mmCIF file of C-alpha atoms in Angstrom:
data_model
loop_
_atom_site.group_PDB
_atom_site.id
_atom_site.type_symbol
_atom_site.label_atom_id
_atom_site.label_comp_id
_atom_site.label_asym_id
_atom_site.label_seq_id
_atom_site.Cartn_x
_atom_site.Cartn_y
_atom_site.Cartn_z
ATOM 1 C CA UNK A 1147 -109.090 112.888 -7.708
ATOM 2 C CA UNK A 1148 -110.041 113.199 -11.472
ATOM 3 C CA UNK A 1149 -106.504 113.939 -12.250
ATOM 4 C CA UNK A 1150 -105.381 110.338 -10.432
ATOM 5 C CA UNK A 1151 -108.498 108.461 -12.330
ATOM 6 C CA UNK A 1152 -106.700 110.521 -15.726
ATOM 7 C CA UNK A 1153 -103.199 108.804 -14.648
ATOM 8 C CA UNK A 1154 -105.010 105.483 -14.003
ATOM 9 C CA UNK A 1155 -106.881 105.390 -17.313
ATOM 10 C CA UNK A 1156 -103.234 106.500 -19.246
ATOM 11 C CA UNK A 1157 -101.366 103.620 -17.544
ATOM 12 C CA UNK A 1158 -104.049 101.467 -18.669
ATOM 13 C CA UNK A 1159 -104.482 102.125 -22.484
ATOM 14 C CA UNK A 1160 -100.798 102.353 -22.410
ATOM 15 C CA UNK A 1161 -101.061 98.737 -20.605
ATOM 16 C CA UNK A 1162 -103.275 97.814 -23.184
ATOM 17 C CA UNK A 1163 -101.550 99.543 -26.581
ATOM 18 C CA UNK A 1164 -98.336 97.401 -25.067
ATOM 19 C CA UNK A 1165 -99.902 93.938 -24.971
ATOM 20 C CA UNK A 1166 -101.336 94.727 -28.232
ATOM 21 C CA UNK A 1167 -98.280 95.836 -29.960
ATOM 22 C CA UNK A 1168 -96.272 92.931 -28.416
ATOM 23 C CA UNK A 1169 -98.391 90.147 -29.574
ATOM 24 C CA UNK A 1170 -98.606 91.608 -33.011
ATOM 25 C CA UNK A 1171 -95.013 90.853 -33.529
ATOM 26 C CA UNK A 1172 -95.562 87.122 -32.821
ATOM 27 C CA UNK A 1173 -95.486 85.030 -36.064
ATOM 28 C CA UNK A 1174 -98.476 85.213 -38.100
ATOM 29 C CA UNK A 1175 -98.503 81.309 -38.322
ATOM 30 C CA UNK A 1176 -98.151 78.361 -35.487
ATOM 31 C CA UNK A 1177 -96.917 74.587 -35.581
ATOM 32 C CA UNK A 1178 -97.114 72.874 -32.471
ATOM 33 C CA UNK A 1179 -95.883 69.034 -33.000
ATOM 34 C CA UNK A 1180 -95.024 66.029 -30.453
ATOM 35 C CA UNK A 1181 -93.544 63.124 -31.311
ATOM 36 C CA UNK A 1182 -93.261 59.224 -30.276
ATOM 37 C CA UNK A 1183 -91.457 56.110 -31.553
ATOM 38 C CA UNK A 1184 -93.892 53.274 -32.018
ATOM 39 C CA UNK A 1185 -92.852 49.512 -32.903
ATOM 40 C CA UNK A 1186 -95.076 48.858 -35.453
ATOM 41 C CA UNK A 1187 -94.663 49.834 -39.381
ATOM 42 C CA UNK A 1188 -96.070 52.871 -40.753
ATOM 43 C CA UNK A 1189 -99.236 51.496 -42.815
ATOM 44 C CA UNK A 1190 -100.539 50.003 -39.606
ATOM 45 C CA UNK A 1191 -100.317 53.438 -37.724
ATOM 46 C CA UNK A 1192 -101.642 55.566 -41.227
ATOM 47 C CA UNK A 1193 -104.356 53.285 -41.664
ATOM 48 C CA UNK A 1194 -105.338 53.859 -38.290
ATOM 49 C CA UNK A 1195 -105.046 57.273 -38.078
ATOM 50 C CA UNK A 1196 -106.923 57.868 -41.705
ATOM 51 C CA UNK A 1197 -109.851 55.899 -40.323
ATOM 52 C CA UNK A 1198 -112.014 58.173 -38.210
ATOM 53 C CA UNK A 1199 -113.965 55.485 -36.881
ATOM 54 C CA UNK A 1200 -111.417 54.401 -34.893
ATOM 55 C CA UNK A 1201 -110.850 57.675 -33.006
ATOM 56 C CA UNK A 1202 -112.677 56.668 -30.113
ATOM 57 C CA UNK A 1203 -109.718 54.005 -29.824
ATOM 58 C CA UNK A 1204 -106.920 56.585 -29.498
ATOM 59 C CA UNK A 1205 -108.360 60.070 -29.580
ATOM 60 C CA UNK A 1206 -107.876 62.211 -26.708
ATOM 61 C CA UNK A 1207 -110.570 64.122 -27.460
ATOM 62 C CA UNK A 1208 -113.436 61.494 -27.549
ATOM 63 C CA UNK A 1209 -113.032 60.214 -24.322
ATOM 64 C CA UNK A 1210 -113.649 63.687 -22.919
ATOM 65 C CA UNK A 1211 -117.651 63.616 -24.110
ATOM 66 C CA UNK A 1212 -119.408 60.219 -24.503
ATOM 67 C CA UNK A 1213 -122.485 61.827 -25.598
ATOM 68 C CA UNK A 1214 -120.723 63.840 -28.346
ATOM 69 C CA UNK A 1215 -122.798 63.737 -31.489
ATOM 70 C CA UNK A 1216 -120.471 62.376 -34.399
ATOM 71 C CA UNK A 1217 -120.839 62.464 -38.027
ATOM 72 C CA UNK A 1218 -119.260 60.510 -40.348
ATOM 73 C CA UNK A 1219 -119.023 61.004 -44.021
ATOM 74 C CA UNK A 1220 -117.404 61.463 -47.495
ATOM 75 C CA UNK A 1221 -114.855 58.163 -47.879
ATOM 76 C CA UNK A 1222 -115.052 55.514 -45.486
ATOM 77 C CA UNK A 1223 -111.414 56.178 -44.790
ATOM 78 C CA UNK A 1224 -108.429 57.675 -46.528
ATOM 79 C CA UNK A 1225 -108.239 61.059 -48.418
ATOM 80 C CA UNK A 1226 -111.999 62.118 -48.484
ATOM 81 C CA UNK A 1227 -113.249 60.635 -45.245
ATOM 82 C CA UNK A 1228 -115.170 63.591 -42.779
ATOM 83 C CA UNK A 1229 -115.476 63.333 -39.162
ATOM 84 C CA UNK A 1230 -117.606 66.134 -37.643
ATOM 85 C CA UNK A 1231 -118.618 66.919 -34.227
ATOM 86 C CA UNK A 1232 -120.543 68.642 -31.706
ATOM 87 C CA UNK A 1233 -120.010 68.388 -27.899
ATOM 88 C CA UNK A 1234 -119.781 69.730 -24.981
ATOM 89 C CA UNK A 1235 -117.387 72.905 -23.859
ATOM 90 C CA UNK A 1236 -114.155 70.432 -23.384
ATOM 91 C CA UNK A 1237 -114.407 69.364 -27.486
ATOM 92 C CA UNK A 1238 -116.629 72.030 -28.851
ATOM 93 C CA UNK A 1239 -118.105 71.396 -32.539
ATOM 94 C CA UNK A 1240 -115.755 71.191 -36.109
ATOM 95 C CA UNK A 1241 -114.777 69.270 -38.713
ATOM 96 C CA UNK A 1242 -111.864 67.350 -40.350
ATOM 97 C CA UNK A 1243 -111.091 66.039 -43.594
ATOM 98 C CA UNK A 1244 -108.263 63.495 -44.798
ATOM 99 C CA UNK A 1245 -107.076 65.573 -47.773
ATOM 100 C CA UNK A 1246 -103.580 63.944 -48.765
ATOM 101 C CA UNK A 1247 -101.924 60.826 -47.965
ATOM 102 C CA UNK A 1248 -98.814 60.127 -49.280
ATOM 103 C CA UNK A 1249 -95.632 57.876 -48.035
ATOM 104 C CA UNK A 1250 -94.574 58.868 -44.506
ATOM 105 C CA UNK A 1251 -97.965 61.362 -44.299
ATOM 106 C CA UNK A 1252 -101.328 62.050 -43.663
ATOM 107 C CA UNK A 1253 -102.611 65.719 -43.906
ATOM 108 C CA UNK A 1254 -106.226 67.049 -42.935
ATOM 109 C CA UNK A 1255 -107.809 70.201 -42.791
ATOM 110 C CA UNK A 1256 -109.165 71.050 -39.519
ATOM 111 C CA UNK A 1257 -112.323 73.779 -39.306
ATOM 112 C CA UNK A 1258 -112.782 74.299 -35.598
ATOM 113 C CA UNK A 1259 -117.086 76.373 -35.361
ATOM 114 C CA UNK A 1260 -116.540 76.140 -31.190
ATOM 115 C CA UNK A 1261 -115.520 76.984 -28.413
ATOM 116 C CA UNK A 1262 -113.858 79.820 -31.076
ATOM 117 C CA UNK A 1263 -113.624 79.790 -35.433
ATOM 118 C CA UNK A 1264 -110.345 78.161 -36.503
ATOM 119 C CA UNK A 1265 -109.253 76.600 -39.677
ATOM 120 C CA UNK A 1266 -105.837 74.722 -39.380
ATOM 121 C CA UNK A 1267 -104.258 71.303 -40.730
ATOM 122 C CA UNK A 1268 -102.846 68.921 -38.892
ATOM 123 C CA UNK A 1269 -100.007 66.002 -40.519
ATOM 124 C CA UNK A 1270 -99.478 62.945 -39.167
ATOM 125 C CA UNK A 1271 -95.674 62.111 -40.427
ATOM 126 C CA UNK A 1272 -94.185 59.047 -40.430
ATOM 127 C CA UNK A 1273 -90.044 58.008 -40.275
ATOM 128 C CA UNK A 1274 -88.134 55.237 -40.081
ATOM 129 C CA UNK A 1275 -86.518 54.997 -36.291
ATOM 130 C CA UNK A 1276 -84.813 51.814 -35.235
ATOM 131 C CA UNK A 1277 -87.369 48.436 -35.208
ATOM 132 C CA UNK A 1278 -90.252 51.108 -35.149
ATOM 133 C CA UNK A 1279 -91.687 54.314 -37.000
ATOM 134 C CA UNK A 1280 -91.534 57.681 -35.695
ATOM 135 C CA UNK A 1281 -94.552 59.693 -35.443
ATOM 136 C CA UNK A 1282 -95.059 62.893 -35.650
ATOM 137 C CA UNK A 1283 -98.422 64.630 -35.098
ATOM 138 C CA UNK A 1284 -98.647 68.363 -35.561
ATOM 139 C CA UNK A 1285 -101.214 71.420 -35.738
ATOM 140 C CA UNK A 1286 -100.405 74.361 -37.688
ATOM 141 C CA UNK A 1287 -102.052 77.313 -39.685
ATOM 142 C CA UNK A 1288 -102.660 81.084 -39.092
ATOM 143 C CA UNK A 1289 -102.033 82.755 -35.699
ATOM 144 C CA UNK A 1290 -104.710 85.532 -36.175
ATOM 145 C CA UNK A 1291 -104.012 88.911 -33.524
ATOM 146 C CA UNK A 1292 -106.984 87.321 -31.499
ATOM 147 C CA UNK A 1293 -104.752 84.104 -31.120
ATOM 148 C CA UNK A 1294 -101.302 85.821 -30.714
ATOM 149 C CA UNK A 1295 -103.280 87.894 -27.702
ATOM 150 C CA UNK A 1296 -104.808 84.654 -25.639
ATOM 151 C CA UNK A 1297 -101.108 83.022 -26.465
ATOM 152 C CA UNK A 1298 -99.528 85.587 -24.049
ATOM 153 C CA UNK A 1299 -102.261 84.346 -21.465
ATOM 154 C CA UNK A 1300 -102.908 80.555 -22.112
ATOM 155 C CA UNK A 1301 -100.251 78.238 -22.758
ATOM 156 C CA UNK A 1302 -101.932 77.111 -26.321
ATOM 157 C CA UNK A 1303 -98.852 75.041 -26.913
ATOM 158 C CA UNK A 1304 -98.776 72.955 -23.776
ATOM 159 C CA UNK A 1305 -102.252 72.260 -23.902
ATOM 160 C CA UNK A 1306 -102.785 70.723 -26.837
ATOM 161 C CA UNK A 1307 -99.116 69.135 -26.541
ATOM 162 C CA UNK A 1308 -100.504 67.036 -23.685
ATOM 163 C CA UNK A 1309 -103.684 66.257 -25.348
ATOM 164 C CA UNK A 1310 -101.104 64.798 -28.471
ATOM 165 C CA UNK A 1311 -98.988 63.103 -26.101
ATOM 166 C CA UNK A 1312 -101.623 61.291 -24.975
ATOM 167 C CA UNK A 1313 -103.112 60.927 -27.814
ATOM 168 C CA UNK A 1314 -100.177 58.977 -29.216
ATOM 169 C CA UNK A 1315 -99.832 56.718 -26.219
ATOM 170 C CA UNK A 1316 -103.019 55.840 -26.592
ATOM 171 C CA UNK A 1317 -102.165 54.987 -30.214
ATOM 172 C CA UNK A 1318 -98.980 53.461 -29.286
ATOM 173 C CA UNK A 1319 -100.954 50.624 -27.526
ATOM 174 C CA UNK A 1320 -103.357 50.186 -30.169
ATOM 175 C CA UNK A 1321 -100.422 50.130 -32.966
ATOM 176 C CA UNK A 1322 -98.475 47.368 -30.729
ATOM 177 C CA UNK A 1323 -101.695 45.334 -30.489
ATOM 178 C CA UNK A 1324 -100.237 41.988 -32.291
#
């Protein structure tokens, strides 16, 4: 019997040392990005997207807690403007910043306190395509061992890739808006 349990517990840390080892070969840094042609020109969608005011408009995130406790400060809007939050477990608590904005981009830096520490930046780029403007909305900073482990698990990618997709639909219609 003990030897089995001795077996058992090998196959296990060997389990273990293998999940380990495999995830700390995945890239130390992550980008996930989705994309959508809107018809309208890009200083309508950038001025809507460096106002934080207006992310209950579009956001994917604020629909999912009306009671969310929202702070806005710094710059009305543009580079300086700070949007924090604190929710419930679907949007957790953080904040962003508008740091740069530049022609065809908006960058912030995103600190994430809940449901887990995080600090990434996201871009908002902007390109000509056809009558309209691509857009281009992407996450991206450090994949620490912790992250790289629950990526094997959870699909990281594809959930926040359907949060941005809708996300930009829902800023698609508010773009269009004549």
């Amino acid at each position: 019997m003990f030897r089995i349990l001795r077996y058992l517990l090998l196959v296990l840390v060997l389990g273990v040392v293998a999940i380990l080892g495999y995830a700390a070969m995945q890239p130390d840094t992550f980008r996930w990005e989705r994309s959508i042609v809107i018809n309208a020109p890009e200083a309508k969608i950038a001025a809507i997207v460096s106002d934080f005011k207006r992310g209950g408009e579009w956001s994917p995130w604020e629909q999912l807690d009306p009671g969310m406790k929202r702070t806005h400060s710094g710059a009305p809007s543009g580079v300086g403007a700070i949007y924090e939050w604190d929710g419930n477990d679907d949007v957790g608590a953080g904040r962003q910043e508008i740091t740069a904005i530049e022609p065809g981009k908006v960058t912030m830096k995103l600190d994430f306190k809940r449901p887990f520490e995080a600090n990434n930046f996201a871009d908002f780029v902007f390109a000509p395509e056809g009558a309209g403007t691509k857009v281009t909305w992407a996450i991206y900073g450090p994949n620490p061992l912790i992250a790289k482990v629950m990526n094997l698990v959870f699909d990281g990618e594809g959930m926040v890739g359907k949060d941005f997709d809708k996300g930009l639909a829902a800023l698609k219609v508010l773009a269009e808006k004549p």
